[in-house]
XYZ file of C-alpha atoms in Angstrom:
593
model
C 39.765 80.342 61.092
C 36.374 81.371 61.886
C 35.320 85.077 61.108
C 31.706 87.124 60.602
C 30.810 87.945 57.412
C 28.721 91.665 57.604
C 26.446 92.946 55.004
C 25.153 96.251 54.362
C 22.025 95.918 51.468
C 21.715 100.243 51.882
C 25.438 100.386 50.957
C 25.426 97.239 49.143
C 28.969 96.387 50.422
C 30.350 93.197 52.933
C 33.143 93.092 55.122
C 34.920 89.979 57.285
C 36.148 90.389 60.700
C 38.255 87.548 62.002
C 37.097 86.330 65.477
C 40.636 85.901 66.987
C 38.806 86.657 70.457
C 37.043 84.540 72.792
C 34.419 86.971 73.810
C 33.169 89.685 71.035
C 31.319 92.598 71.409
C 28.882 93.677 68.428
C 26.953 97.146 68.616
C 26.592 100.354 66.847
C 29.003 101.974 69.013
C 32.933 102.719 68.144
C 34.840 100.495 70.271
C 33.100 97.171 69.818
C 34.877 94.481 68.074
C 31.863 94.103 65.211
C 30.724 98.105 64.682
C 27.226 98.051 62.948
C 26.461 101.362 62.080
C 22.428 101.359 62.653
C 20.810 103.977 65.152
C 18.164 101.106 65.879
C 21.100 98.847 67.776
C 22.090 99.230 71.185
C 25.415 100.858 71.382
C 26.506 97.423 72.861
C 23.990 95.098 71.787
C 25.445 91.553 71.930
C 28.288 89.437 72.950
C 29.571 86.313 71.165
C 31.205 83.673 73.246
C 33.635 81.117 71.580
C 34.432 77.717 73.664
C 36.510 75.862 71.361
C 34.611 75.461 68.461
C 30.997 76.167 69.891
C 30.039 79.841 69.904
C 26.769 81.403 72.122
C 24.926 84.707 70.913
C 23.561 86.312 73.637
C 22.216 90.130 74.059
C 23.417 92.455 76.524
C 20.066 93.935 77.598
C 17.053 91.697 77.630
C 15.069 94.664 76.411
C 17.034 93.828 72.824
C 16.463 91.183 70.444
C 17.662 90.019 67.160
C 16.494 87.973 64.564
C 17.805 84.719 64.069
C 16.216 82.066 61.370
C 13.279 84.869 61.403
C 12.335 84.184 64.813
C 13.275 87.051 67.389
C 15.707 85.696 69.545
C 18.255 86.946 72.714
C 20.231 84.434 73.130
C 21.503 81.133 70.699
C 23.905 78.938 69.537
C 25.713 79.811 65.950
C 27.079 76.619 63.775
C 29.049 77.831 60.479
C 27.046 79.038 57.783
C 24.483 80.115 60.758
C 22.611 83.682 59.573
C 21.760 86.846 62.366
C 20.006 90.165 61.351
C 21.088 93.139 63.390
C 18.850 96.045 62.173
C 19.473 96.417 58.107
C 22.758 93.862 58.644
C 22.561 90.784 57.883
C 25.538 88.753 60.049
C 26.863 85.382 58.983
C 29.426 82.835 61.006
C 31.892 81.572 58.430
C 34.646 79.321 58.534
C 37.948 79.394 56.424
C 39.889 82.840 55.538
C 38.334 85.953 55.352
C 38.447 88.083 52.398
C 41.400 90.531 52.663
C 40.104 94.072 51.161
C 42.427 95.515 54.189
C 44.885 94.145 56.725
C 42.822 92.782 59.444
C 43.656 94.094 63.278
C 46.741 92.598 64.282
C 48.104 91.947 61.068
C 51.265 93.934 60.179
C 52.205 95.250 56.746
C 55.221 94.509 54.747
C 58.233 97.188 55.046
C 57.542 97.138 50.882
C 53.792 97.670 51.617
C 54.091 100.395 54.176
C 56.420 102.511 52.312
C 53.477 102.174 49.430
C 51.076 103.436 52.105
C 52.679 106.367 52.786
C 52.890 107.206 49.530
C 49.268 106.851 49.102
C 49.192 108.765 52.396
C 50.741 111.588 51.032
C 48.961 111.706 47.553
C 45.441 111.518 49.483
C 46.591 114.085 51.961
C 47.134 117.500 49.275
C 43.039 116.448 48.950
C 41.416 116.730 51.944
C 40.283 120.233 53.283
C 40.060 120.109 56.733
C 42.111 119.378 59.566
C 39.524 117.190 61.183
C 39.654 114.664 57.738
C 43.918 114.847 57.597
C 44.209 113.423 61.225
C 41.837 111.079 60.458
C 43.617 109.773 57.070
C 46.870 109.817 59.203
C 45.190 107.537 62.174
C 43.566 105.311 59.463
C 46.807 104.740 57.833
C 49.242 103.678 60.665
C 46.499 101.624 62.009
C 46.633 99.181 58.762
C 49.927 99.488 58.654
C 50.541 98.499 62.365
C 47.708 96.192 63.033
C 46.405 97.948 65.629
C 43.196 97.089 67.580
C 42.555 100.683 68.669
C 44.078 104.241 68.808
C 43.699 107.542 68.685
C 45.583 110.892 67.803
C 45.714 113.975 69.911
C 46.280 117.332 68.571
C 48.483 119.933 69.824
C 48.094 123.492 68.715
C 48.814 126.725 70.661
C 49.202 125.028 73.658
C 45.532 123.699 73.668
C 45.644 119.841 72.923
C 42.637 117.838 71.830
C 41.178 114.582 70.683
C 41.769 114.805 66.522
C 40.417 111.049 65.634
C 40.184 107.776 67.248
C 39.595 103.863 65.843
C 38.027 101.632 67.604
C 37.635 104.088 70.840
C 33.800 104.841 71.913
C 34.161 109.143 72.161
C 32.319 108.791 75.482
C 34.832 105.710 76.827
C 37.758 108.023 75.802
C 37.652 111.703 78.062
C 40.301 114.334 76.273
C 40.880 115.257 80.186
C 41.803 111.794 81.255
C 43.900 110.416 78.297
C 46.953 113.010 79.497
C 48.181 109.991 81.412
C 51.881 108.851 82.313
C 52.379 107.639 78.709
C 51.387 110.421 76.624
C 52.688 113.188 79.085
C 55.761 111.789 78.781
C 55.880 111.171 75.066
C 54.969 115.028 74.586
C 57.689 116.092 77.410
C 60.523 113.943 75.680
C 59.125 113.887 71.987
C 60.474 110.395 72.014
C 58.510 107.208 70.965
C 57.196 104.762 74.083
C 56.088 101.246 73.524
C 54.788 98.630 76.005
C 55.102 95.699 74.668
C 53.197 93.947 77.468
C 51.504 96.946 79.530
C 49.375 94.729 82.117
C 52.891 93.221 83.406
C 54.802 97.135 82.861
C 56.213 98.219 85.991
C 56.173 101.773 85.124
C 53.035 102.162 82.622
C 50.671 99.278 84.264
C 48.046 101.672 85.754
C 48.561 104.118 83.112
C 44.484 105.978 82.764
C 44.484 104.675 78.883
C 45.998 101.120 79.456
C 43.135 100.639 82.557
C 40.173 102.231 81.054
C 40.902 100.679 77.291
C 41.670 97.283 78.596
C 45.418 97.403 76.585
C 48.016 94.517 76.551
C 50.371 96.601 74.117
C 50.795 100.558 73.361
C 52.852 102.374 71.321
C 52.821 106.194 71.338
C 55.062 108.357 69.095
C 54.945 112.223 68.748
C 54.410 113.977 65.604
C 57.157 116.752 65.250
C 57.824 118.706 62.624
C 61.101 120.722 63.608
C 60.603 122.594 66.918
C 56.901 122.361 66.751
C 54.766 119.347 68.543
C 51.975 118.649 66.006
C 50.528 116.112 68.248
C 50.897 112.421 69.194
C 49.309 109.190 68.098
C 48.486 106.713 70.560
C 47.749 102.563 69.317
C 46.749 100.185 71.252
C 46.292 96.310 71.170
C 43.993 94.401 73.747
C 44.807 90.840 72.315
C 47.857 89.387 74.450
C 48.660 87.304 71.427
C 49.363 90.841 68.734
C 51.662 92.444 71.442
C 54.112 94.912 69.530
C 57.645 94.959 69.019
C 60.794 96.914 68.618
C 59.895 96.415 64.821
C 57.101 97.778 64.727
C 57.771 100.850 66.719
C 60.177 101.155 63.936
C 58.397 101.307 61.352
C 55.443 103.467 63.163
C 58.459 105.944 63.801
C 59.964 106.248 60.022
C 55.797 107.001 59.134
C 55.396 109.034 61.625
C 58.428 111.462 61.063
C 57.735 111.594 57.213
C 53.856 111.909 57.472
C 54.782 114.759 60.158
C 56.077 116.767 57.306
C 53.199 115.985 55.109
C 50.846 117.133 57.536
C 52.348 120.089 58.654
C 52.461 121.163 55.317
C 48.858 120.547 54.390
C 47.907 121.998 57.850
C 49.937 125.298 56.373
C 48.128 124.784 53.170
C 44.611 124.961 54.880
C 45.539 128.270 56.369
C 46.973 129.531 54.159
C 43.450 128.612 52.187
C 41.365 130.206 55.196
C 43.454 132.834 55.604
C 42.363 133.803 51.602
C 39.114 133.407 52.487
C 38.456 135.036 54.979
C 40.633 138.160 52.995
C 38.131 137.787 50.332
C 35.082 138.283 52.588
C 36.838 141.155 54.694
C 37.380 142.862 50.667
C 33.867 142.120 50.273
C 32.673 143.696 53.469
C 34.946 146.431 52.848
C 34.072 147.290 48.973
C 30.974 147.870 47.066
C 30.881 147.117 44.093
C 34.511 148.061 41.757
C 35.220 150.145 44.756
C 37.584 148.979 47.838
C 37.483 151.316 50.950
C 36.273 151.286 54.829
C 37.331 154.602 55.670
C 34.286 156.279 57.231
C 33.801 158.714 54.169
C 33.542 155.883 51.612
C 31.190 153.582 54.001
C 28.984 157.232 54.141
C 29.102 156.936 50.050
C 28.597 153.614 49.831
C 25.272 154.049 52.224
C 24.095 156.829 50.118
C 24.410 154.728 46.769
C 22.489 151.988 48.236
C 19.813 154.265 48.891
C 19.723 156.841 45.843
C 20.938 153.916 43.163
C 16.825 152.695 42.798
C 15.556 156.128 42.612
C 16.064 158.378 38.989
C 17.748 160.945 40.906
C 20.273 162.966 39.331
C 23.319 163.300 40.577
C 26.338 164.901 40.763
C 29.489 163.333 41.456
C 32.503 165.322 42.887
C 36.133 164.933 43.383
C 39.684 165.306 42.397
C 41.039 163.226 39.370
C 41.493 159.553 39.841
C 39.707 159.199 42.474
C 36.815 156.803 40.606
C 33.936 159.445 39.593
C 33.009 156.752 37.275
C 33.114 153.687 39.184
C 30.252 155.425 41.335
C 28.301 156.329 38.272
C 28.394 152.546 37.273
C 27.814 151.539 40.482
C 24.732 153.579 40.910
C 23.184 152.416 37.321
C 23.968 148.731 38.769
C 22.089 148.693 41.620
C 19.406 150.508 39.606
C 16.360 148.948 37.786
C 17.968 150.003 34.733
C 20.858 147.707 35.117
C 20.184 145.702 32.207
C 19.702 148.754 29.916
C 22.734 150.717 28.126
C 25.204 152.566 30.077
C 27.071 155.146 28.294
C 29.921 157.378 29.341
C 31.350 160.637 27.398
C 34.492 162.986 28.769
C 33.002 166.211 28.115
C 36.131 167.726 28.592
C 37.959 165.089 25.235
C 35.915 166.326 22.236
C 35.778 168.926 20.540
C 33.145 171.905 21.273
C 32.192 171.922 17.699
C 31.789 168.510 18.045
C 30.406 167.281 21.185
C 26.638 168.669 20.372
C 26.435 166.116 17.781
C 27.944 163.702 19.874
C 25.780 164.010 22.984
C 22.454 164.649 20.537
C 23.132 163.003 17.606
C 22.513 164.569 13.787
C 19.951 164.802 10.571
C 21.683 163.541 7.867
C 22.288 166.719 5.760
C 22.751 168.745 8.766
C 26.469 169.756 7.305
C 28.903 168.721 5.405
C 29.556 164.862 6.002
C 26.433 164.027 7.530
C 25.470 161.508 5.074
C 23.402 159.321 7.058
C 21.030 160.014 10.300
C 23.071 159.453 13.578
C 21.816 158.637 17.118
C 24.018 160.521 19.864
C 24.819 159.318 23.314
C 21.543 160.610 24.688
C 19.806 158.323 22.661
C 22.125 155.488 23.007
C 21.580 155.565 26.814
C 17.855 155.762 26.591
C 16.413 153.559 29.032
C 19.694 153.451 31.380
C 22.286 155.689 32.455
C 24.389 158.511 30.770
C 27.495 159.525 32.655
C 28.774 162.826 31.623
C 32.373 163.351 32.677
C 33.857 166.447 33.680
C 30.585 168.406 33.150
C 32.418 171.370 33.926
C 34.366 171.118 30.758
C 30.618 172.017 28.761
C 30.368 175.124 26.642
C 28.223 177.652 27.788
C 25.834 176.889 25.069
C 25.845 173.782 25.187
C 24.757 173.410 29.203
C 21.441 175.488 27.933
C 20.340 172.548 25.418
C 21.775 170.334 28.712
C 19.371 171.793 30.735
C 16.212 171.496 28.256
C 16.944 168.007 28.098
C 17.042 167.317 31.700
C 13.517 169.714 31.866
C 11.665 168.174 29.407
C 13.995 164.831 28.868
C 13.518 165.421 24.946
C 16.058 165.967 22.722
C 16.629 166.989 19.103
C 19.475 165.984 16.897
C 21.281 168.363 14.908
C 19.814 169.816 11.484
C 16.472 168.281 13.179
C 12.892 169.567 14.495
C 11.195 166.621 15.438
C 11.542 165.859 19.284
C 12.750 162.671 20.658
C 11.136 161.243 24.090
C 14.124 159.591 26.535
C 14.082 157.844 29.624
C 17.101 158.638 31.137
C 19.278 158.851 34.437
C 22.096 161.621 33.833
C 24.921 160.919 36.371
C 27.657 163.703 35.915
C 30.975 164.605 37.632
C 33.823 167.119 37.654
C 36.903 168.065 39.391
C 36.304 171.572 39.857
C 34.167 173.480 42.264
C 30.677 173.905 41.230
C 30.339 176.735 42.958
C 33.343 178.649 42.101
C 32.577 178.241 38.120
C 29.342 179.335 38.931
C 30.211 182.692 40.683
C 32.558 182.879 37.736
C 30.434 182.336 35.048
C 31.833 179.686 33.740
C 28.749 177.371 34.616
C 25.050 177.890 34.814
C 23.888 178.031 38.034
C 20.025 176.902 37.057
C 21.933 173.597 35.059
C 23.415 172.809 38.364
C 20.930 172.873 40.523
C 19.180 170.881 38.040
C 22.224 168.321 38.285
C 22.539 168.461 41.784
C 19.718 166.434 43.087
C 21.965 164.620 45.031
C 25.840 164.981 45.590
C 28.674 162.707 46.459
C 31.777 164.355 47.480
C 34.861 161.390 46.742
C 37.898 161.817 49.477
C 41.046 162.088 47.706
C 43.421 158.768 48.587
C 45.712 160.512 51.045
C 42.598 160.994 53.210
C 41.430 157.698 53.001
C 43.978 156.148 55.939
C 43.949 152.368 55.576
C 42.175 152.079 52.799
C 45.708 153.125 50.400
C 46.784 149.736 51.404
C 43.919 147.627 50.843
C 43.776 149.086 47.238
C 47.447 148.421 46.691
C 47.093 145.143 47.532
C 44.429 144.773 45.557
C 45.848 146.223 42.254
C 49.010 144.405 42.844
C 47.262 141.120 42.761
C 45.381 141.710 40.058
C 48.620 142.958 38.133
C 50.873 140.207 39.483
C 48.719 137.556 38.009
C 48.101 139.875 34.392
C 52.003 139.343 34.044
C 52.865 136.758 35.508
C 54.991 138.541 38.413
C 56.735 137.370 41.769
C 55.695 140.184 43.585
C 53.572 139.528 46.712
C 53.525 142.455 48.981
C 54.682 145.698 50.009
C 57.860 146.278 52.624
C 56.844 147.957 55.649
C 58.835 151.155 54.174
C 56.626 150.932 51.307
C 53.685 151.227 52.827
C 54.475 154.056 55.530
C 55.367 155.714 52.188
C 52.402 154.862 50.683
C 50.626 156.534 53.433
C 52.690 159.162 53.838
C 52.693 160.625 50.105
C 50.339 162.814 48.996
C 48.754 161.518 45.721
C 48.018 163.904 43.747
C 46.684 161.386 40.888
C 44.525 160.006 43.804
C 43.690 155.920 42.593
C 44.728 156.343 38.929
C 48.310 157.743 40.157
C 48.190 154.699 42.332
C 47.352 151.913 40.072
C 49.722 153.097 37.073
C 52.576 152.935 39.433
C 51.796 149.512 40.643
C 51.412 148.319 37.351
C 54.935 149.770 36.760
C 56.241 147.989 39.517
C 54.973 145.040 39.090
C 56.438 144.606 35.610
C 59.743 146.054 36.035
C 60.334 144.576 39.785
C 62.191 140.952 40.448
C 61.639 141.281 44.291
C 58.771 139.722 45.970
C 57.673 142.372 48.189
C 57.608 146.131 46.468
C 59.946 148.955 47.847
C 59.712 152.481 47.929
C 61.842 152.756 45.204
C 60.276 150.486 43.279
C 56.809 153.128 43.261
C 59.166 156.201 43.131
C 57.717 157.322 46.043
C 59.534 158.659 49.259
C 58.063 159.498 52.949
C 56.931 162.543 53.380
C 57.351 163.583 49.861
C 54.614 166.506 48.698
C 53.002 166.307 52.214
C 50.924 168.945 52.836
C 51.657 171.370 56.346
C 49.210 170.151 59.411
C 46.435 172.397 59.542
C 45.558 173.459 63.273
C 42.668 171.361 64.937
C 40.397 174.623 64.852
C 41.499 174.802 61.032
C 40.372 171.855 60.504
C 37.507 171.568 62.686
C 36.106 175.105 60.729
C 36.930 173.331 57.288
C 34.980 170.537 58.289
C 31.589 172.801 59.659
C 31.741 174.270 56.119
C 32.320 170.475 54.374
C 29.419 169.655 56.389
C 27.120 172.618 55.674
C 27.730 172.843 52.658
C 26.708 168.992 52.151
C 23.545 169.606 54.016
C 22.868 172.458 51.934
C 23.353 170.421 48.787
C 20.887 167.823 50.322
C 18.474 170.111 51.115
C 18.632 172.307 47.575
C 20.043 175.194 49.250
C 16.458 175.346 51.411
C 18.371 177.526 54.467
C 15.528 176.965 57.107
C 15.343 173.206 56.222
C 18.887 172.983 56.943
C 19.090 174.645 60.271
C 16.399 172.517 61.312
C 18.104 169.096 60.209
C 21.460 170.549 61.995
C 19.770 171.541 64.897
C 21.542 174.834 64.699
C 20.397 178.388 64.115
C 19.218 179.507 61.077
C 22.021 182.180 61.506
C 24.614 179.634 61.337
C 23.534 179.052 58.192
C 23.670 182.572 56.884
C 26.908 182.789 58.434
C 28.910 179.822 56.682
C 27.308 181.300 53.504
C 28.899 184.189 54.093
C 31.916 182.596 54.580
C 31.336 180.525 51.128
C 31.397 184.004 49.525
C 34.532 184.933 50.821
């Protein structure tokens, strides 16, 4: 048998096609019988004629040459052993059997050896991650398993159908809109198998587009089903009218097909599935900033405020109702600072003791009292050079918020039993759950310390104001939980989460994530109930306020947050609200009341 013997030096591999054709084409195109992949070849760039045992190289286009004995040559007889360079390949005529690294075209496989291929089908297949590599690992494999010259495997999905791989078929010979011809219509009506054993003598599929414009003596073309659902169909193809198929081989393409249809259905799924997870992750991403999750328009207001007061050393004051993640702000503001990679340290003002918390927050001398037996640095000076969050500010002692205030003055502080002054550099980030302004006309705060906090404020919504965003943090938490211990819970029921929207949260986030966690570990049910939270629709929902309740709450919300912005400066605020400066004076009023 004579055969070409093709070698790549840049890949430094060889392969043997068998010339079981009297005329082959060679080019860089897909479709020719010798495909040399080199962008300096013509797509068709020479024919080789065999008569008997005498074979004529000859170029297609006289504008192409080739090199033959080192001489640039169109046209010339080969003899074995003969040597032609095509670009970087070097192309020899041999004689004999060609090496067989894979089953040549029309060569069959063994029943035993195709049942091993889809094996290897299927262990390949759980690898590759896209859709565009699986059908082309499917087409690959029936074609060695089949012998088939050429083929090519159209996709189905939604409706839409389109060309998924080919072998041996130039892209621009085979048009998506003309290969819905008689054969694969009716293959995708009937989801039955078609073969043609010899198509150029077939009554019914002779002028059939693909058998015409592919030059076909044989076709087979099965579907790929997977239960109700069309997957696609693969399409092969002989042009040799001595490798026409048979009932035995449209047997064995139909037992691969109908298991690899399962395979790739469920690696399609898998992909999805995989996308699907992505593209969750970058919606949480575009709808979070830093440990916070949230796209209601309040939290996108907060999260544009951070972003721009996070590089200043602004103070600010954080407000809000418990749980609703004071202190995630405060660390995400020292993050996005400059003094990220400096301390940050957090004290509950509100969980020590008053006769303890000065010489926590200052430090003490040793010999101050009795037990100091060794100098101590405080929290002040732990956090110098980065952030000090002081939690639930409005928990201080009276005398306590006037050594506050020197500090934030002069930022110099002295420790207990001590009077030598200490220089910080400090950002003081502070937060309570009460009204600043209610303790103030109480007396229960200084109103000098909190204007001296209140360089900037950020008012937190409480959860059952935050619409969507209830469920994105459930979800959240319960993956995060589900994975701590190991749980089968997924989701939420749809009762759940109407619930979940629906209650009133009075523990805001923290209510929310200790009753996940609950869940999670006590539940056996993939998706969470009501139940399973302890929370019921409706349950401690607050009466609807009229719409001109609610739009007066929110003009004093607002005015009072411009106020804030603008340190109480009246006229500075009527101009940046466009309003009267009576307005002002008038919702102040209203304050007071």
């Amino acid at each position: 048998m004579a055969y070409l013997r093709c070698k790549d030096p840049v890949r430094n591999d060889e392969r043997d096609i068998p010339l079981r054709k009297p005329l082959v084409t060679i080019g860089r195109a897909e479709g020719n019988d010798v495909v040399l992949a080199d962008v300096t070849l013509a797509p068709t760039h020479a024919n080789l004629l065999r008569k008997g045992n005498h074979f004529t190289l000859s170029v297609i286009d006289r504008s192409t040459v080739f090199l033959f004995n080192g001489q640039r040559a169109r046209s010339t007889d080969l003899k074995v052993g003969d040597e032609v360079v095509f670009g970087r390949f070097t192309v020899t005529l041999m004689e004999g059997e060609p090496k067989a690294s894979q089953p040549a075209p029309g060569t069959r496989m063994s029943e035993v050896d195709s049942l091993r291929k889809l094996s290897e089908f299927s262990r390949d297949l759980m690898a590759e991650a896209s859709q565009e590599r699986i059908f082309k690992k499917l087409l690959e494999s029936v074609v060695q398993i089949t012998g088939a010259e050429k083929g090519f495997l159209i996709a189905n999905k939604d409706g839409e159908r389109f060309l998924a791989a080919s072998h041996n078929v130039g892209r621009e010979t085979l048009d998506i809109s003309r290969v819905s011809d008689s054969i694969v219509e009716r293959v995708m009506e009937d989801r039955k198998a078609i073969i043609v054993s010899d198509a150029m003598h077939d009554t019914t599929f002779a002028n059939a587009r693909s058998v015409v414009d592919l030059r076909l003596s044989s076709v087979m073309c099965v579907p790929l089903s997977y239960r109700t659902e069309l997957l696609g169909v693969l399409y092969l193809g002989n042009d040799n009218v001595r490798n026409l198929f048979d009932q035995q081989d449209l047997a064995l393409l139909e037992v691969f097909a109908s298991q690899a249809s399962m395979l790739v259905h469920t690696a399609l799924l898998l992909n999805e599935l995989q996308a699907t997870n992505r593209n969750l992750r970058d919606q949480l991403r575009q709808t979070s900033q830093g440990g916070m999750i949230g796209s209601c328009a309040p939290m996108k207001e907060i999260y544009k405020i951070l972003r721009k007061v996070a590089p200043t050393d602004l103070s600010v004051l954080v407000l809000g109702e418990t749980g609703t993640g004071k202190e995630l702000i405060a660390k995400e503001l020292h993050r996005l600072s400059s003094r990220s990679s400096k301390p940050f340290i957090s004290i509950n003002c509100g969980a020590i003791p008053e006769n303890l918390l000065e010489s926590e927050l200052f430090g003490y001398k040793r010999g101050a009292f009795t037990g100091a037996n060794t100098d101590k640095i405080g929290k002040f000076e732990a956090a110098d050079g980065g952030t000090i969050f002081l939690d639930e500010i409005g928990e201080m002692p009276m005398a306590l918020q006037v050594k506050l205030l020197r500090v934030l003055q002069e930022r110099v502080i002295e420790r207990v039993g001590d009077v030598k002054s200490r220089p910080l550099d400090i950002r003081v980030v502070a937060a309570t759950n009460k009204d600043p302004t209610e303790e103030i006309q109480t007396g229960r705060f200084r109103e000098d310390l909190f204007y001296r906090l209140n360089e900037i404020t950020l008012q937190l919504p409480p959860l059952r104001d935050r619409g969507d965003d209830v469920q994105q943090i459930a979800q959240f938490l319960l993956n995060k939980y589900a994975e701590q211990y190991g749980s089968k819970a997924r989701g939420f029921s749809a009762g759940c989460i109407n619930a979940m929207r629906s209650y009133y949260w009075p523990g805001n986030v923290r209510e929310l994530e200790n009753r996940i966690k609950k869940a999670v570990i006590m539940t056996d049910r993939q998706q969470l109930g009501p139940d399973d939270l302890g929370v019921e629709p409706k349950a401690d929902r607050s009466k609807l306020q009229t719409l001109a309740e609610a739009e007066e709450d929110f003009k004093k919300h607002y005015i009072r947050q411009a106020l804030d912005q603008n340190a109480w400066n009246k006229a500075q605020t009527a101009r940046e609200l466009d309003v009267d400066p009576r307005t002002i004076f008038r919702y102040i009023e209203k304050f007071g009341e």
